[in-house]
Short mmCIF file of C-alpha atoms and ligand atoms in Angstrom, two decimals:
data_model
loop_
_atom_site.label_atom_id
_atom_site.label_comp_id
_atom_site.label_asym_id
_atom_site.label_seq_id
_atom_site.Cartn_x
_atom_site.Cartn_y
_atom_site.Cartn_z
CA UNK A 7 17.56 -0.11 -7.66
CA UNK A 8 18.49 2.91 -6.14
CA UNK A 9 20.91 5.42 -7.56
CA UNK A 10 23.81 6.42 -6.15
CA UNK A 11 21.83 9.81 -4.63
CA UNK A 12 19.26 7.89 -3.42
CA UNK A 13 22.04 5.44 -1.47
CA UNK A 14 23.37 8.47 -0.09
CA UNK A 15 20.35 9.83 1.13
CA UNK A 16 19.04 6.60 3.02
CA UNK A 17 22.82 6.89 4.21
CA UNK A 18 21.78 10.02 6.05
CA UNK A 19 18.17 9.01 6.81
CA UNK A 20 20.29 5.83 8.89
CA UNK A 21 22.35 8.31 10.22
CA UNK A 22 20.00 9.63 13.41
CA UNK A 23 21.02 12.70 13.26
CA UNK A 24 25.14 12.07 13.32
CA UNK A 25 26.77 14.35 11.31
CA UNK A 26 28.66 12.05 8.50
CA UNK A 27 32.36 13.68 7.30
CA UNK A 28 32.43 14.09 3.48
CA UNK A 29 35.57 11.79 3.35
CA UNK A 30 33.65 9.16 5.28
CA UNK A 31 31.37 9.39 2.16
CA UNK A 32 33.70 9.77 -0.19
CA UNK A 33 35.30 7.11 0.81
CA UNK A 34 32.19 4.75 1.51
CA UNK A 35 30.87 5.89 -2.28
CA UNK A 36 34.34 5.55 -3.77
CA UNK A 37 33.51 9.23 -5.20
CA UNK A 38 35.32 12.32 -4.94
CA UNK A 39 34.48 15.23 -2.34
CA UNK A 40 32.82 17.31 -4.57
CA UNK A 41 30.61 14.32 -6.49
CA UNK A 42 29.39 13.76 -3.10
CA UNK A 43 28.58 17.73 -2.38
CA UNK A 44 27.09 17.75 -5.91
CA UNK A 45 24.71 14.60 -5.00
CA UNK A 46 23.79 16.90 -1.79
CA UNK A 47 23.01 19.65 -3.84
CA UNK A 48 20.77 17.91 -6.26
CA UNK A 49 18.68 16.39 -3.00
CA UNK A 50 18.23 19.94 -1.51
CA UNK A 51 16.77 21.21 -5.15
CA UNK A 52 14.11 18.24 -4.40
CA UNK A 53 13.32 19.66 -0.88
CA UNK A 54 16.29 17.99 1.14
CA UNK A 55 18.34 20.35 3.97
CA UNK A 56 21.80 19.66 5.33
CA UNK A 57 23.65 21.63 7.38
CA UNK A 58 27.13 21.51 8.19
CA UNK A 59 28.95 20.92 11.60
CA UNK A 60 32.51 22.48 11.49
CA UNK A 61 34.95 19.57 11.40
CA UNK A 62 32.23 16.93 11.82
CA UNK A 63 30.41 17.26 8.29
CA UNK A 64 26.83 16.75 7.63
CA UNK A 65 23.44 16.30 9.26
CA UNK A 66 20.15 16.26 7.28
CA UNK A 67 18.12 18.98 8.61
CA UNK A 68 14.84 18.14 7.14
CA UNK A 69 13.02 16.39 4.72
CA UNK A 70 10.05 16.98 2.14
CA UNK A 71 6.87 14.95 2.24
CA UNK A 72 7.35 12.20 -0.40
CA UNK A 73 7.59 8.31 -0.70
CA UNK A 74 10.55 8.44 -2.63
CA UNK A 75 12.50 5.62 -3.24
CA UNK A 76 15.18 6.33 -0.56
CA UNK A 77 12.47 6.77 1.85
CA UNK A 78 10.70 3.63 1.28
CA UNK A 79 14.09 1.75 1.79
CA UNK A 80 15.29 3.09 4.68
CA UNK A 81 12.66 1.10 6.54
CA UNK A 82 12.54 -1.35 4.43
CA UNK A 83 12.83 -5.33 5.89
CA UNK A 84 11.75 -7.43 3.47
CA UNK A 85 13.26 -9.90 0.91
CA UNK A 86 11.32 -9.43 -2.63
CA UNK A 87 8.73 -6.71 -2.08
CA UNK A 88 9.76 -3.10 -2.78
CA UNK A 89 13.33 -3.97 -3.68
CA UNK A 90 12.35 -2.09 -7.01
CA UNK A 91 10.58 0.91 -7.08
CA UNK A 92 9.18 3.09 -9.82
CA UNK A 93 8.22 6.10 -8.48
CA UNK A 94 6.06 8.84 -10.03
CA UNK A 95 5.63 12.25 -8.77
CA UNK A 96 2.23 12.12 -10.94
CA UNK A 97 0.74 9.37 -12.79
CA UNK A 98 -2.27 8.30 -14.57
CA UNK A 99 -2.75 4.90 -12.34
CA UNK A 100 -0.19 2.93 -11.01
CA UNK A 101 -2.32 -0.04 -12.11
CA UNK A 102 -1.52 0.97 -15.89
CA UNK A 103 2.12 1.32 -15.54
CA UNK A 104 2.18 -1.87 -13.54
CA UNK A 105 0.55 -3.39 -16.39
CA UNK A 106 2.84 -2.13 -18.92
CA UNK A 107 6.03 -3.01 -16.71
CA UNK A 108 4.34 -7.01 -16.72
CA UNK A 109 4.29 -6.31 -20.58
CA UNK A 110 8.43 -5.25 -20.75
CA UNK A 111 9.10 -7.74 -18.08
CA UNK A 112 9.92 -6.71 -14.41
CA UNK A 113 11.14 -8.89 -11.00
CA UNK A 114 8.70 -10.19 -8.92
CA UNK A 115 8.03 -7.77 -5.81
CA UNK A 116 8.63 -4.47 -8.13
CA UNK A 117 6.32 -1.73 -6.77
CA UNK A 118 4.96 1.33 -8.01
CA UNK A 119 4.04 3.94 -6.08
CA UNK A 120 2.74 7.34 -7.07
CA UNK A 121 2.52 10.88 -4.99
CA UNK A 122 -0.54 11.48 -7.00
CA UNK A 123 -2.77 10.29 -9.81
CA UNK A 124 -4.84 11.47 -12.40
CA UNK A 125 -7.05 8.10 -13.50
CA UNK A 126 -6.90 6.49 -10.22
CA UNK A 127 -9.09 3.52 -10.44
CA UNK A 128 -11.48 1.38 -8.34
CA UNK A 129 -13.17 -1.64 -9.10
CA UNK A 130 -15.22 -1.64 -12.54
CA UNK A 131 -13.76 1.51 -13.67
CA UNK A 132 -14.76 3.27 -10.70
CA UNK A 133 -12.67 6.48 -10.30
CA UNK A 134 -10.49 6.43 -7.28
CA UNK A 135 -9.68 9.68 -5.71
CA UNK A 136 -5.74 10.60 -4.91
CA UNK A 137 -5.02 13.54 -3.84
CA UNK A 138 -1.30 14.58 -4.14
CA UNK A 139 0.96 14.03 -1.21
CA UNK A 140 -1.45 12.79 0.90
CA UNK A 141 -2.17 9.40 0.56
CA UNK A 142 -0.17 6.10 -0.49
CA UNK A 143 -1.24 4.86 -3.93
CA UNK A 144 0.70 1.99 -4.79
CA UNK A 145 0.41 -1.50 -6.84
CA UNK A 146 2.71 -4.41 -5.51
CA UNK A 147 3.51 -6.62 -8.60
CA UNK A 148 3.91 -10.35 -7.23
CA UNK A 149 4.51 -13.80 -9.39
CA UNK A 150 3.08 -16.39 -7.25
CA UNK A 151 2.55 -19.77 -8.70
CA UNK A 152 -1.01 -20.13 -8.39
CA UNK A 153 -3.96 -20.71 -10.47
CA UNK A 154 -6.16 -17.52 -11.69
CA UNK A 155 -9.48 -19.04 -9.01
CA UNK A 156 -7.02 -18.16 -6.07
CA UNK A 157 -6.17 -14.50 -7.25
CA UNK A 158 -9.00 -12.94 -5.34
CA UNK A 159 -7.96 -14.31 -2.19
CA UNK A 160 -4.95 -12.10 -2.35
CA UNK A 161 -7.29 -9.36 -2.09
CA UNK A 162 -8.17 -10.69 1.82
CA UNK A 163 -4.41 -11.52 2.30
CA UNK A 164 -3.57 -8.12 1.07
CA UNK A 165 -6.23 -6.25 3.12
CA UNK A 166 -5.40 -8.19 6.53
CA UNK A 167 -1.42 -7.17 5.89
CA UNK A 168 -2.85 -3.61 5.52
CA UNK A 169 -4.61 -3.98 8.83
CA UNK A 170 -1.76 -5.17 10.43
CA UNK A 171 0.34 -2.63 9.26
CA UNK A 172 -1.73 0.36 10.48
CA UNK A 173 -1.74 -1.54 13.90
CA UNK A 174 1.71 -1.62 14.00
CA UNK A 175 2.03 1.86 14.01
CA UNK A 176 1.12 1.91 17.63
CA UNK A 177 -1.63 4.81 16.78
CA UNK A 178 -4.99 4.18 18.74
CA UNK A 179 -7.04 3.43 15.56
CA UNK A 180 -9.04 0.04 15.38
CA UNK A 181 -9.20 -0.82 11.33
CA UNK A 182 -11.75 -3.41 10.23
CA UNK A 183 -12.25 -4.79 6.72
CA UNK A 184 -15.37 -4.61 5.00
CA UNK A 185 -15.35 -7.82 2.41
CA UNK A 186 -14.00 -7.87 0.20
CA UNK A 187 -12.16 -4.85 -0.46
CA UNK A 188 -12.32 -1.93 1.72
CA UNK A 189 -11.05 -0.87 5.08
CA UNK A 190 -12.59 1.17 7.71
CA UNK A 191 -11.71 3.22 10.47
CA UNK A 192 -14.68 4.34 12.65
CA UNK A 193 -17.29 3.35 9.46
CA UNK A 194 -15.73 5.31 7.04
CA UNK A 195 -13.47 3.81 4.10
CA UNK A 196 -10.10 4.54 4.81
CA UNK A 197 -8.66 2.09 2.22
CA UNK A 198 -9.43 0.32 -1.18
CA UNK A 199 -7.82 -2.53 -2.86
CA UNK A 200 -7.55 -3.80 -6.33
CA UNK A 201 -6.62 -7.14 -7.36
CA UNK A 202 -5.58 -7.02 -11.43
CA UNK A 203 -4.34 -10.53 -12.63
CA UNK A 204 -2.49 -11.41 -15.79
CA UNK A 205 -3.27 -14.74 -16.56
CA UNK A 206 -1.61 -17.34 -19.43
CA UNK A 207 -2.89 -20.44 -20.53
CA UNK A 208 -0.89 -22.35 -17.97
CA UNK A 209 -1.43 -20.05 -15.18
CA UNK A 210 -1.03 -16.44 -13.26
CA UNK A 211 1.61 -14.25 -14.58
CA UNK A 212 1.29 -12.08 -12.29
CA UNK A 213 -0.82 -10.19 -9.81
CA UNK A 214 -0.98 -6.36 -9.44
CA UNK A 215 -1.87 -5.57 -5.74
CA UNK A 216 -3.45 -1.95 -6.23
CA UNK A 217 -3.94 -0.73 -2.88
CA UNK A 218 -5.29 3.12 -1.98
CA UNK A 219 -4.86 4.56 1.05
CA UNK A 220 -5.92 7.48 2.93
CA UNK A 221 -3.29 8.67 5.02
CA UNK A 222 -2.69 12.51 5.80
CA UNK A 223 -5.64 14.07 4.40
CA UNK A 224 -7.72 16.39 6.05
CA UNK A 225 -11.57 16.34 6.16
CA UNK A 226 -11.20 19.42 3.75
CA UNK A 227 -9.52 17.73 1.75
CA UNK A 228 -11.89 15.43 0.15
CA UNK A 229 -14.59 16.33 -2.90
CA UNK A 230 -17.89 16.95 -1.07
CA UNK A 231 -19.15 13.60 -2.51
CA UNK A 232 -16.65 11.76 -0.25
CA UNK A 233 -16.56 13.76 2.81
CA UNK A 234 -19.42 11.12 4.70
CA UNK A 235 -18.05 8.29 3.55
CA UNK A 236 -14.51 8.38 3.51
CA UNK A 237 -11.65 9.22 6.28
CA UNK A 238 -8.07 9.35 6.27
CA UNK A 239 -5.87 7.64 9.09
CA UNK A 240 -3.99 11.03 9.95
CA UNK A 241 -8.04 11.97 10.41
CA UNK A 242 -8.70 9.29 12.86
CA UNK A 243 -5.61 8.67 15.02
CA UNK A 244 -5.04 12.91 15.32
CA UNK A 245 -1.59 13.48 13.92
CA UNK A 246 0.30 12.83 11.05
CA UNK A 247 1.49 9.49 9.55
CA UNK A 248 4.94 8.68 8.03
CA UNK A 249 3.56 6.91 4.59
CA UNK A 250 7.53 5.53 3.45
CA UNK A 251 7.10 3.90 7.33
CA UNK A 252 3.67 2.37 6.71
CA UNK A 253 4.49 1.07 2.78
CA UNK A 254 7.45 -0.71 4.53
CA UNK A 255 5.00 -2.01 6.76
CA UNK A 256 2.53 -3.12 4.30
CA UNK A 257 5.40 -4.69 2.58
CA UNK A 258 6.47 -6.71 5.28
CA UNK A 259 3.09 -8.32 5.66
CA UNK A 260 1.88 -9.11 2.32
CA UNK A 261 5.95 -10.76 2.51
CA UNK A 262 4.91 -12.70 5.40
CA UNK A 263 1.58 -13.48 4.63
CA UNK A 264 2.11 -14.50 1.09
CA UNK A 265 4.40 -17.21 2.26
CA UNK A 266 2.14 -18.32 4.81
CA UNK A 267 -0.84 -19.00 2.20
CA UNK A 268 1.51 -20.59 -0.44
CA UNK A 269 2.69 -23.22 2.09
CA UNK A 270 0.00 -23.57 4.31
CA UNK A 271 -2.88 -22.39 2.62
CA UNK A 272 -6.00 -19.78 2.98
CA UNK A 273 -6.76 -20.84 6.60
CA UNK A 274 -4.30 -19.34 8.68
CA UNK A 275 -5.05 -15.81 6.41
CA UNK A 276 -8.69 -16.64 6.67
CA UNK A 277 -8.30 -16.80 10.92
CA UNK A 278 -6.95 -13.25 10.68
CA UNK A 279 -9.31 -11.85 8.71
CA UNK A 280 -12.20 -12.99 10.44
CA UNK A 281 -10.18 -11.40 13.63
CA UNK A 282 -10.40 -8.20 11.75
CA UNK A 283 -13.74 -8.47 10.08
CA UNK A 284 -16.11 -5.88 10.94
CA UNK A 285 -18.74 -7.94 8.09
CA UNK A 286 -19.17 -11.16 9.34
CA UNK A 287 -22.39 -11.49 12.32
CA UNK A 288 -23.83 -8.26 10.83
CA UNK A 289 -27.11 -7.70 8.99
CA UNK A 290 -25.90 -6.90 5.31
CA UNK A 291 -27.29 -5.54 2.07
CA UNK A 292 -24.77 -7.51 -1.01
CA UNK A 293 -25.51 -5.74 -4.74
CA UNK A 294 -24.20 -8.11 -7.21
CA UNK A 295 -23.97 -7.57 -10.64
CA UNK A 296 -27.32 -9.61 -11.09
CA UNK A 297 -29.32 -8.89 -7.93
CA UNK A 298 -29.80 -7.78 -4.29
CA UNK A 299 -29.31 -9.84 -1.20
CA UNK A 300 -30.18 -9.44 2.29
CA UNK A 301 -28.86 -11.44 5.00
CA UNK A 302 -26.61 -11.75 7.81
CA UNK A 303 -22.79 -12.38 7.03
CA UNK A 304 -21.83 -15.47 8.54
CA UNK A 305 -18.21 -16.22 7.87
CA UNK A 306 -16.28 -16.65 4.11
CA UNK A 307 -15.12 -19.47 2.83
CA UNK A 308 -11.74 -20.95 1.72
CA UNK A 309 -11.80 -19.22 -0.87
CA UNK A 310 -12.46 -15.99 0.70
CA UNK A 311 -16.28 -16.26 -0.87
CA UNK A 312 -18.62 -14.35 1.43
CA UNK A 313 -21.72 -16.46 2.58
CA UNK A 314 -25.08 -15.36 3.69
CA UNK A 315 -27.90 -16.48 5.58
CA UNK A 316 -31.25 -15.50 3.89
CA UNK A 317 -34.17 -14.89 6.35
CA UNK A 318 -35.48 -18.54 5.03
CA UNK A 319 -32.26 -19.59 5.98
CA UNK A 320 -30.91 -20.40 2.84
CA UNK A 321 -27.15 -19.84 2.59
CA UNK A 322 -25.93 -17.95 -0.68
CA UNK A 323 -22.54 -17.60 -1.42
CA UNK A 324 -21.11 -14.20 -3.03
CA UNK A 325 -18.17 -13.91 -5.61
CA UNK A 326 -18.56 -10.09 -6.02
CA UNK A 327 -20.35 -7.39 -4.47
CA UNK A 328 -20.84 -4.14 -2.71
CA UNK A 329 -21.80 -4.54 0.71
CA UNK A 330 -23.97 -2.05 2.59
CA UNK A 331 -23.91 -2.96 6.69
C1 BT5 B 407 -11.49 0.27 -4.54
O1 BT5 B 407 -12.75 0.10 -5.31
O2 BT5 B 407 -12.04 -0.05 -3.38
C2 BT5 B 407 -10.43 0.36 -5.17
C3 BT5 B 407 -9.56 1.34 -4.98
C4 BT5 B 407 -7.79 0.65 -5.51
C5 BT5 B 407 -6.88 2.04 -5.37
C6 BT5 B 407 -5.61 2.08 -5.83
S1 BT5 B 407 -4.76 3.59 -5.43
C7 BT5 B 407 -3.44 2.43 -6.48
C8 BT5 B 407 -3.84 1.60 -7.44
N1 BT5 B 407 -3.71 2.19 -8.54
C9 BT5 B 407 -5.02 2.60 -9.18
O3 BT5 B 407 -5.47 3.24 -10.09
N2 BT5 B 407 -5.87 2.06 -7.94
C10 BT5 B 407 -5.11 1.24 -7.13
P1 BT5 B 407 -13.79 0.31 -4.89
O4 BT5 B 407 -14.56 -0.56 -3.89
O5 BT5 B 407 -14.60 0.12 -6.39
O6 BT5 B 407 -14.61 1.68 -4.11
C11 BT5 B 407 -14.24 2.94 -5.55
C12 BT5 B 407 -15.33 3.67 -4.70
O7 BT5 B 407 -14.72 4.25 -3.68
C13 BT5 B 407 -15.80 5.13 -5.79
O8 BT5 B 407 -16.83 4.80 -6.16
C14 BT5 B 407 -16.02 5.81 -4.69
O9 BT5 B 407 -16.98 6.04 -3.77
C15 BT5 B 407 -14.69 5.76 -3.18
N3 BT5 B 407 -13.79 6.29 -3.26
C16 BT5 B 407 -12.99 6.74 -4.03
N4 BT5 B 407 -11.73 7.13 -3.92
C17 BT5 B 407 -12.01 7.31 -2.72
C18 BT5 B 407 -10.94 7.48 -1.66
N5 BT5 B 407 -9.73 8.26 -1.55
N6 BT5 B 407 -10.92 6.84 0.00
C19 BT5 B 407 -12.31 6.74 0.27
N7 BT5 B 407 -13.03 5.87 -0.87
C20 BT5 B 407 -13.01 7.08 -2.29
#
C-alpha cells in the first residue's frame, strides 16, 4: 500500500548512495520531473535530505529516525506479513487500532506501527510505556485457520520470532524468553508480547499480536519505576539499532514459524522455544489470578502451558501467570 512518495523513498533507500537522475525517476514512475521534485520536497519536509550531484542526479544524504512504511518495505522479504502498513506518529494503542481494522475488514498480515502510544497496553489492562521514536510498538494482524484454544501458542511463536530477529542483527546480546510473554536481556525486560484474539462461533477470525520492544532508549529515557526492571537493545548492545530492519526481520521469522506451526504443529516451535528459554530448569514463583505457586519450571506442554514441579513432586500446569525467577 505504498504511496508514490513512499515508493520513491524506497527507491532511494535501495540505491545504496548511487545517484539517480530526475529523468530516470520520471521514466520509472511515469510522471514529470517536476512531479518527482515535488515528492522529494515533501520528503525533505519529513526530515529526509537529498543532495544534487551535477549531471548525475539525486542522492539521499540523511534519514530521520522513523519506522515509516517505506523504511520497513526497504528491508522486507516476506510474502504476506507487513505488505500493508498503518503507520502513526502517535496513537492510543496499536492494539486498539488493529481491533478497528479487523471490524472494518483487513488483509491478512497487515501491521500497525506507531512511533509512540499514549495508552500502550500490557496484559490485564496494565500500562505499557511507549517512548516516542525509541521502540517498536507494533501489532501484527493474522488470520490463521486455528481454534480459539490455540491462540496462546502464538505468544510463544512470536517470542521465538523476536528472539531470532534480535539475534539476526548480529550484536553481542543474547535474549532469553521468560514464560509466557517477556523477552529479557541480562535479566531485564526488553520486550513484551500481548496476543489478543477475535473469535466467532466457528473459529478464530483474527489474531492481534502486539509486540513492544525497547530498542534505542537510554537508561534515563525510562521512568523511575522501570529503571531497575527494564532495558533496551541499545543499552545492552552499546549501539543504536535500526528499528525498521528489526521489524522486517521479526515479520520474516513470524511468517516462517507460523507456516511451520500450521504445517507441523507446535513441536518444532517448542524445541526452539526451550532452546531460548530462561525459565525452564529454574526455581520460580508463579502468581496466577487464584494462587501463588512455587517450584521448578520443568517444561512447556504441546499447548504452550508451563509445567511446574512442586517440592512434594506434584506437577502443576500453569496457563497464565506472572513469573518471578
Ligand atoms: C506485556 O504485558 O508485556 C505486553 C506488552 C505489549 C506491548 C505492545 S506495544 C504494541 C502493542 N500495543 C499495545 O498497546 N500493546 C502492545 P505484561 O506482561 O502485563 O507487562 C506489563 C508490565 O511491564 C507493566 O506492568 C510494567 O511493569 C512493565 N513495563 C511497562 N512498560 C515497559 C517497557 N517499555 N519495558 C519494560 N517493561 C515495561
